[in-house]
Short mmCIF file of C-alpha atoms in Angstrom, two decimals:
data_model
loop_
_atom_site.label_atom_id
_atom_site.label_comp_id
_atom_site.label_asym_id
_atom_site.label_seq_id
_atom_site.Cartn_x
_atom_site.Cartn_y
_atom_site.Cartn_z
CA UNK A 3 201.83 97.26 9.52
CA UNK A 4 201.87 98.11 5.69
CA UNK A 5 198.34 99.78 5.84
CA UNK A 6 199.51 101.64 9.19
CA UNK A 7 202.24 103.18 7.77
CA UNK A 8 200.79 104.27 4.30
CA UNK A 9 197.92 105.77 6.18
CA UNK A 10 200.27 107.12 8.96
CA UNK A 11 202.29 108.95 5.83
CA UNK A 12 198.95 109.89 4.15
CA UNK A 13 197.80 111.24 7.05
CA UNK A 14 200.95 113.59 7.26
CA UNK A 15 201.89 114.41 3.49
CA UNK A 16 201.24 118.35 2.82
CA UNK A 17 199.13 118.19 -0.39
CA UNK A 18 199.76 121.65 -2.95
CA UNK A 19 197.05 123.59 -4.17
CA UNK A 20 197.59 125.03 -7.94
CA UNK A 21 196.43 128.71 -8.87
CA UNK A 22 192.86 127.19 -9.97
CA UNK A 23 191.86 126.12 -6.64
CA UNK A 24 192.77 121.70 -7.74
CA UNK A 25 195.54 119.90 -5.96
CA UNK A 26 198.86 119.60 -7.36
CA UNK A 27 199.55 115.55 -8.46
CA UNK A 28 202.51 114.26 -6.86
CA UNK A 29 204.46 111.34 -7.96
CA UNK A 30 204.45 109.72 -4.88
CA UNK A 31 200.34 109.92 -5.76
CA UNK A 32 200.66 106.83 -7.64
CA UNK A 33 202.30 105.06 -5.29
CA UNK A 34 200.08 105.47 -2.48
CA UNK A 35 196.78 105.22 -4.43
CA UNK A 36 198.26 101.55 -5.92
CA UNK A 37 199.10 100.78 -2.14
CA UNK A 38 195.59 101.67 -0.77
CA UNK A 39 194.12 99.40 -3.60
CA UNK A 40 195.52 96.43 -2.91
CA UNK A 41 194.66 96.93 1.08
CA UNK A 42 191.06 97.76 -0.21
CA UNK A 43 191.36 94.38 -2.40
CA UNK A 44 192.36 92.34 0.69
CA UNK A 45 189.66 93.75 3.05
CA UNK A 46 187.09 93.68 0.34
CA UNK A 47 185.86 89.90 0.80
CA UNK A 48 186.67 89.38 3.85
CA UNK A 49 184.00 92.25 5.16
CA UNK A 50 182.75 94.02 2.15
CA UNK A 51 179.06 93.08 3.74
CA UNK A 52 180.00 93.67 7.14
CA UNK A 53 181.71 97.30 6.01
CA UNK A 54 178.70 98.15 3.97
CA UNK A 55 175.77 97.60 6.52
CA UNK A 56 178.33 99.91 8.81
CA UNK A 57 178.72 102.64 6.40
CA UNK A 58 174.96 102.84 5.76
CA UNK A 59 174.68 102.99 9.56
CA UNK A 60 176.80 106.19 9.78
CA UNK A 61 175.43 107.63 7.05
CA UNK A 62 171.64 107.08 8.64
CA UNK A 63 172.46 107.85 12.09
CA UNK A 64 175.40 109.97 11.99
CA UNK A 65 178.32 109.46 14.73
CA UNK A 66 177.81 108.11 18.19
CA UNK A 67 178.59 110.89 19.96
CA UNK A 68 178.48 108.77 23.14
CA UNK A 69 181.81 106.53 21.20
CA UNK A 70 183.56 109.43 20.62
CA UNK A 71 187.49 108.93 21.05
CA UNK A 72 190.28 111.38 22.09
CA UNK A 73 193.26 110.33 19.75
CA UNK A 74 196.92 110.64 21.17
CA UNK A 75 199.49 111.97 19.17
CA UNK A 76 197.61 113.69 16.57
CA UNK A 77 195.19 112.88 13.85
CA UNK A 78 196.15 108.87 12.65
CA UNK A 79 197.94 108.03 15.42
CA UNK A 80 198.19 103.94 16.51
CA UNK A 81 195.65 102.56 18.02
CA UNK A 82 197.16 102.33 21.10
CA UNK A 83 196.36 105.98 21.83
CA UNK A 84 192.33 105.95 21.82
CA UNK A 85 190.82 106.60 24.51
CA UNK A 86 187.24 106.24 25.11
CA UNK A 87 185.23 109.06 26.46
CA UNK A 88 183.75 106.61 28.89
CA UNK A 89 186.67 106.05 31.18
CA UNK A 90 187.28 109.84 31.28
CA UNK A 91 183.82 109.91 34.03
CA UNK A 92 185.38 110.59 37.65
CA UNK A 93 186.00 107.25 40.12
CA UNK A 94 183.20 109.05 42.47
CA UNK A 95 180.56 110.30 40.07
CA UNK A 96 178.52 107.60 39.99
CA UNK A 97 178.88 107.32 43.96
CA UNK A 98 178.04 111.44 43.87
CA UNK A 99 175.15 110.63 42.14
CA UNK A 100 173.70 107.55 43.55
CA UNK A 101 174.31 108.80 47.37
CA UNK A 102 171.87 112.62 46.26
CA UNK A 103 169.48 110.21 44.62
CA UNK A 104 169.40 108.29 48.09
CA UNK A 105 169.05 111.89 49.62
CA UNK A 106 166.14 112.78 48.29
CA UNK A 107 164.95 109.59 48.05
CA UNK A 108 164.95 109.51 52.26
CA UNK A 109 164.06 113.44 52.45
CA UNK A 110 160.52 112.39 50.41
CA UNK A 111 160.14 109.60 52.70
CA UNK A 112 160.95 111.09 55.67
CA UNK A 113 158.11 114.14 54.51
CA UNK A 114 155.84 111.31 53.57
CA UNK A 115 155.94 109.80 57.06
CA UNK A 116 155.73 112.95 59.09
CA UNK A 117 152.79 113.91 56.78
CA UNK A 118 150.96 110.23 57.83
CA UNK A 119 151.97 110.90 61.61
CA UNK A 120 149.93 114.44 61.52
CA UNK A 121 146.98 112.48 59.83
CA UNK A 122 147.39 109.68 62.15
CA UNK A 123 147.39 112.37 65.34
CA UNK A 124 144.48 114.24 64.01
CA UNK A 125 142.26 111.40 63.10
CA UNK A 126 142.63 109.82 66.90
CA UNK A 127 142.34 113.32 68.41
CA UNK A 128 138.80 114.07 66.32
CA UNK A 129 137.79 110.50 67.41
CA UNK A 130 138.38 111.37 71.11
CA UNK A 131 136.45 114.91 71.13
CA UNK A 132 133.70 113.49 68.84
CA UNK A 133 133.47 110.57 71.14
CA UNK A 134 133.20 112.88 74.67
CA UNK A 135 130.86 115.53 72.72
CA UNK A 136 128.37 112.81 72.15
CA UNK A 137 129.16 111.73 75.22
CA UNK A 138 128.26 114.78 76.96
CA UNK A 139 125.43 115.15 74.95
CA UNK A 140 123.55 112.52 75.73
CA UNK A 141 124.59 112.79 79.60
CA UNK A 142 126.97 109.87 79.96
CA UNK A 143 130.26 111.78 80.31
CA UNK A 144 131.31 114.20 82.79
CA UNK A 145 132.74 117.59 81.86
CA UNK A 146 135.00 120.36 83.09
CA UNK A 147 132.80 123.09 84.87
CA UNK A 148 133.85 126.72 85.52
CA UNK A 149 130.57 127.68 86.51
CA UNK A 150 131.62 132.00 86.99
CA UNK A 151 133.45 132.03 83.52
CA UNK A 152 130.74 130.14 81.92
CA UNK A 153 128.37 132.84 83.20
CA UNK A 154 130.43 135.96 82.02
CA UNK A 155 130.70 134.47 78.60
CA UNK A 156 126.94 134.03 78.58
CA UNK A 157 126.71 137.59 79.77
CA UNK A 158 129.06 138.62 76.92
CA UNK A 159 127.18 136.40 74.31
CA UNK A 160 123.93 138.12 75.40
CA UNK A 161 125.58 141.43 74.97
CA UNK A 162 126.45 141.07 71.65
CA UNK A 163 123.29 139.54 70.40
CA UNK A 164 121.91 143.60 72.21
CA UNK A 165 124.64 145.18 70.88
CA UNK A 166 123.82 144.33 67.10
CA UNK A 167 120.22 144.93 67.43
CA UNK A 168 121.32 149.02 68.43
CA UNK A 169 123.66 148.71 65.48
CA UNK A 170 120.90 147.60 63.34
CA UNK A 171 118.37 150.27 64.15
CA UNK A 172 121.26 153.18 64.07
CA UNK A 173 122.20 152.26 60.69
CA UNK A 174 118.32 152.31 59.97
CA UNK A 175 118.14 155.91 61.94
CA UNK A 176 120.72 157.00 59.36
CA UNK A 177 119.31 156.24 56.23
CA UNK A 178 115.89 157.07 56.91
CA UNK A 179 117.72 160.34 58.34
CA UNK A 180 119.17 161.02 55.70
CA UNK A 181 116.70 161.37 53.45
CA UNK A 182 114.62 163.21 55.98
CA UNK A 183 117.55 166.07 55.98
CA UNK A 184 117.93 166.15 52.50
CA UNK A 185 113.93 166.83 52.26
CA UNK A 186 114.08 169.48 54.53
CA UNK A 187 116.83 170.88 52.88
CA UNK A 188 114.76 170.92 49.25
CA UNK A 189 111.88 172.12 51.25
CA UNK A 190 113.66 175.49 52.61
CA UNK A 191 115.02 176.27 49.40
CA UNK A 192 111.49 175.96 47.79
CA UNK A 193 109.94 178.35 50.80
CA UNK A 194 112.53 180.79 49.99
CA UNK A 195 111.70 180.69 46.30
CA UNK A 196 108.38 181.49 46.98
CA UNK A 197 108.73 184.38 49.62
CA UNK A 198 110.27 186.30 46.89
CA UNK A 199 107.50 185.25 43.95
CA UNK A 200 104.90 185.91 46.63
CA UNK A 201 104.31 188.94 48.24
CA UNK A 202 101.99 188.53 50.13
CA UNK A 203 102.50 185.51 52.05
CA UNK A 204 106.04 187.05 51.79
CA UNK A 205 106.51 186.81 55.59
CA UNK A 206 104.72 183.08 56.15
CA UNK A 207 107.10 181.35 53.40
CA UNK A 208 110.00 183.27 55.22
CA UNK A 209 109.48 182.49 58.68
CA UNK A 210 109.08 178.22 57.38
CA UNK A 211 112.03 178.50 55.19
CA UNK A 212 114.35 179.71 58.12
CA UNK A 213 112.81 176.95 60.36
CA UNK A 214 113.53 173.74 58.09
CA UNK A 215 117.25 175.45 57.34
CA UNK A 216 117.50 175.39 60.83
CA UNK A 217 116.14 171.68 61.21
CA UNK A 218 118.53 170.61 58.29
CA UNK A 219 121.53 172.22 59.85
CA UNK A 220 120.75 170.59 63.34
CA UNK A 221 119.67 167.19 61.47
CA UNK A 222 123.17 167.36 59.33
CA UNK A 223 125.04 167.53 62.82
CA UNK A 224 122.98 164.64 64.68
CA UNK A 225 123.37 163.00 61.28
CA UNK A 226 127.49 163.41 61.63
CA UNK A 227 126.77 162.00 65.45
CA UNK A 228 124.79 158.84 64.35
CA UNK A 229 127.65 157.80 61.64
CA UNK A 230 130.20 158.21 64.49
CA UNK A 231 128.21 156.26 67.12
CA UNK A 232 127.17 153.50 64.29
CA UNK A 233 131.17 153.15 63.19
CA UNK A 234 132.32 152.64 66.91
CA UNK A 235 129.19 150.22 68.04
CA UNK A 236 130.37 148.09 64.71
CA UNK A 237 134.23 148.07 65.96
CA UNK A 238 132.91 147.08 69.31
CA UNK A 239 130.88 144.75 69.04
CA UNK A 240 132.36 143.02 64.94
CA UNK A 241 135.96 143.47 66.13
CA UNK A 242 136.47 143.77 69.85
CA UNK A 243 133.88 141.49 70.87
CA UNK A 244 134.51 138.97 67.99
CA UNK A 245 137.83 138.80 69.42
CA UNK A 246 136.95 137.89 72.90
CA UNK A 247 134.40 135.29 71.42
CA UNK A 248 137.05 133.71 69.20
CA UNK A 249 139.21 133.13 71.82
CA UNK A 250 136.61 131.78 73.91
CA UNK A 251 135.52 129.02 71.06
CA UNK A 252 139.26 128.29 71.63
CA UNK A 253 138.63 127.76 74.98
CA UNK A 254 135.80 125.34 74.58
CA UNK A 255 137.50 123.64 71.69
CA UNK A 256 140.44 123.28 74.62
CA UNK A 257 137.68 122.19 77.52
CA UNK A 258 136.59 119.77 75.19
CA UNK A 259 140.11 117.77 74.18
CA UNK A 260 141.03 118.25 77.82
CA UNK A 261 137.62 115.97 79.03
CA UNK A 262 138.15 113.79 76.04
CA UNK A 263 142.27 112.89 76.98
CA UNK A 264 141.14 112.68 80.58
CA UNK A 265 138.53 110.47 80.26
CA UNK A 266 140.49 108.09 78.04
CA UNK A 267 143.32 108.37 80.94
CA UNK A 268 140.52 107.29 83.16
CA UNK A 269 139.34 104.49 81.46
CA UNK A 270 142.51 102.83 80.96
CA UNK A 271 143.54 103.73 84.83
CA UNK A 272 140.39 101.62 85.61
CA UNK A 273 141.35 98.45 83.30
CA UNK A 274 143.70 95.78 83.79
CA UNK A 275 147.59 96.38 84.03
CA UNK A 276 149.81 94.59 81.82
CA UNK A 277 153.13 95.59 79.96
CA UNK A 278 150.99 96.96 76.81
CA UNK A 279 148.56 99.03 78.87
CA UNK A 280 150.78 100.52 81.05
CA UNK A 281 152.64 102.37 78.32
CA UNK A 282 149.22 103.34 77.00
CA UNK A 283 148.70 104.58 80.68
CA UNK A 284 151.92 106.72 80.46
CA UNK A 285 151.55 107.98 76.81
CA UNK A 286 147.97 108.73 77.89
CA UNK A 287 149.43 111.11 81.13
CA UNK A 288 151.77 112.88 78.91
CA UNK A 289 148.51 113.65 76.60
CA UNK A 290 146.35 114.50 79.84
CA UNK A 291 149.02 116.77 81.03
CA UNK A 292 149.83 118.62 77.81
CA UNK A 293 146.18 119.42 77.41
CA UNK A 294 145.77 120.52 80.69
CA UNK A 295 148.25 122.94 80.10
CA UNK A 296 146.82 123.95 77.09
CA UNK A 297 143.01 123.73 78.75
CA UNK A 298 144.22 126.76 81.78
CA UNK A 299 146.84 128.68 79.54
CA UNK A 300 143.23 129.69 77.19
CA UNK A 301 141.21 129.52 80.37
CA UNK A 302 143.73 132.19 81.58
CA UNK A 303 143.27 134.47 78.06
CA UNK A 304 139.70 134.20 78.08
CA UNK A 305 139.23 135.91 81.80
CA UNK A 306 141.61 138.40 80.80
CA UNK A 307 140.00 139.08 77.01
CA UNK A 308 136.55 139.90 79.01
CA UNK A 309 137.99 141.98 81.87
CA UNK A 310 139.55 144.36 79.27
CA UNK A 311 136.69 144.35 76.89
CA UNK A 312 134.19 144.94 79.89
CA UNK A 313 136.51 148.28 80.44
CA UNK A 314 136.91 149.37 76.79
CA UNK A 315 132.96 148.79 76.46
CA UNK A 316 131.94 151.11 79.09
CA UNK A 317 134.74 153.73 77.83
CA UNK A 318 133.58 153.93 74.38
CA UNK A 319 129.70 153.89 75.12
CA UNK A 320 130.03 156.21 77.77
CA UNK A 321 131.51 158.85 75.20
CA UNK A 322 128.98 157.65 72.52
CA UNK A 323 125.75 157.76 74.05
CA UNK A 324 126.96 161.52 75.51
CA UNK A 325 127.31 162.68 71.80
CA UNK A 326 124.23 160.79 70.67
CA UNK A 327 122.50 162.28 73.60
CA UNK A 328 123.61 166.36 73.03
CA UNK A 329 122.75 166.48 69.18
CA UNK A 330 119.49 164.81 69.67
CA UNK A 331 118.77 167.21 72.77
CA UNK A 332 119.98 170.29 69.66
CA UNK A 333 117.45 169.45 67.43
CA UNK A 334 114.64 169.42 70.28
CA UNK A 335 116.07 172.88 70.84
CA UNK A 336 116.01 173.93 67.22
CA UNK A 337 112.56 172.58 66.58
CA UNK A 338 110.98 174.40 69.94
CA UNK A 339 112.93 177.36 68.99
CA UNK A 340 111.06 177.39 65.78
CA UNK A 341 107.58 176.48 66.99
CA UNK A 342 107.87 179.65 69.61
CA UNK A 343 108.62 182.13 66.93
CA UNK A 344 105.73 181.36 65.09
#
């Protein structure tokens, strides 16, 4: 109580400052600093080790921030007015935090079981269609046959294959054309040059220079016609057609999970019927039935993709081969135009 109350009034006392910048000495100084020495003398054996190990351990470490106290009353109040920073936490923050730990804790699980349901799907779905490929290949299973649609997408396969073959040898008649027109062109400018450097074949270098001018000018516009016709054969037949046959590996792809789930619903049809197999029978039906849907909803695309790709095919080759057909009948024109004036 002594110590309290010397500390208490130490704790309060308004100490002077002189002109210099020291503190003023008080006589009640002496007093307190004789007080404070005998407490120190008291406390000194009983935990002068104890005290000394504690004061190296704020000096090394510094203050627990964690410990820190909120003193009532002011600066030396009693002890009775700490209060540790640890019961100022909130009755539900440790509940707040726990139950979003839990949270995510079930959100990752829940992701990590829908992620080893897809793998579980796909790995018994790719079993099934390997399964009834090798099947099929090897002429022990039975297929789905649409024996009119499989021929049109033969037709349309065949197509194709003809189709890039043209495109082929028009991109070859281009280039090769090319070069041809730019030779004629050098070669008119040279008969020119010459008609006036050479009297007398004046006339014969004329008459040649006007024709290949004339065969470049014809060749630059079937030139213009080829690079048109080449650009819509490769949209045809890289684009439209492509299409089509994408949609019809779809199909097959379809065809093919279709035999598979209806050949496993067959199998287990055929086996014994217990409690365990006839909920594979039913789970099996639902499969059979979703595939089936899935099987004539592509069948249905397919037979539509080819009808309107027959159309646009005979559209745009009708108005290509007519263009193809006019500037290669102007250059015939050109050339026997030429060949009579001579």
């Amino acid at each position: 109580m002594m110590t309290d109350s010397i500390m208490s009034k130490a704790a309060t006392m308004e100490i002077p400052i002189n002109s210099n910048g020291d503190t003023g000495t008080l006589p009640e100084d002496d007093g307190l600093e004789q007080a404070a020495k005998r407490q120190w003398s008291l406390g000194e054996k009983v935990g002068s080790s104890r005290g000394s190990r504690d004061l190296q351990q704020v000096m090394v470490s510094g203050p627990n921030l964690n410990e820190t106290s909120i003193v009532s009353g002011g600066y030396g109040g009693t002890a009775e007015g700490i209060i540790p920073t640890s019961s100022i936490k909130g009755p539900n923050m440790n509940h707040s935090i726990s139950s979003s730990s839990m949270t995510n804790e079930e959100a990752t699980k829940g992701v990590a079981v829908e992620k080893i349901e897809q793998v579980k799907k796909w790995g018994l779905n790719t079993y099934k269609c390997t399964k009834q490929m090798i099947s099929e290949r090897f002429g022990r299973g039975s297929r789905t046959v649409d024996l009119e649609l499989e021929a049109q997408i033969e037709v349309l396969r065949d197509t194709k294959r003809k189709y890039e073959n043209v495109l082929r040898l028009a991109r070859a008649l281009t280039n090769h054309f090319y070069n041809m027109v730019q030779t004629q062109h050098a070669l008119g400018d040279t008969f020119a040059d010459l008609s006036q450097k050479s009297p007398e074949l004046r006339d014969e270098f004329g008459y040649n220079a006007e024709t290949q001018k004339l065969l470049c000018k014809n060749g630059e516009t079937l030139l213009g016609a080829v690079n048109f016709f080449v650009s819509s054969i490769n949209t045809l037949v890289n684009k439209t057609m492509e299409d089509t046959l994408m949609t019809i590996k779809m199909f097959e792809n379809a065809r093919l999970e279709f035999d598979a789930y209806r050949t496993d619903l067959e199998e287990l049809s055929a086996g014994p019927k217990d409690a365990v197999t006839v909920i594979r029978i039913e789970t099996a039906q639902q499969q059979y039935l979703i595939q089936k849907d899935k099987y004539e909803r592509l069948r249905s695309d397919v037979i539509i993709k080819l009808k309107f790709l027959e159309e646009n095919k005979v559209k745009v080759m009708h108005k290509q081969l007519l263009l193809f057909h006019n500037a290669s009948r102007r250059i015939s024109r050109g050339t026997s135009s030429s060949s009579s004036r001579r």
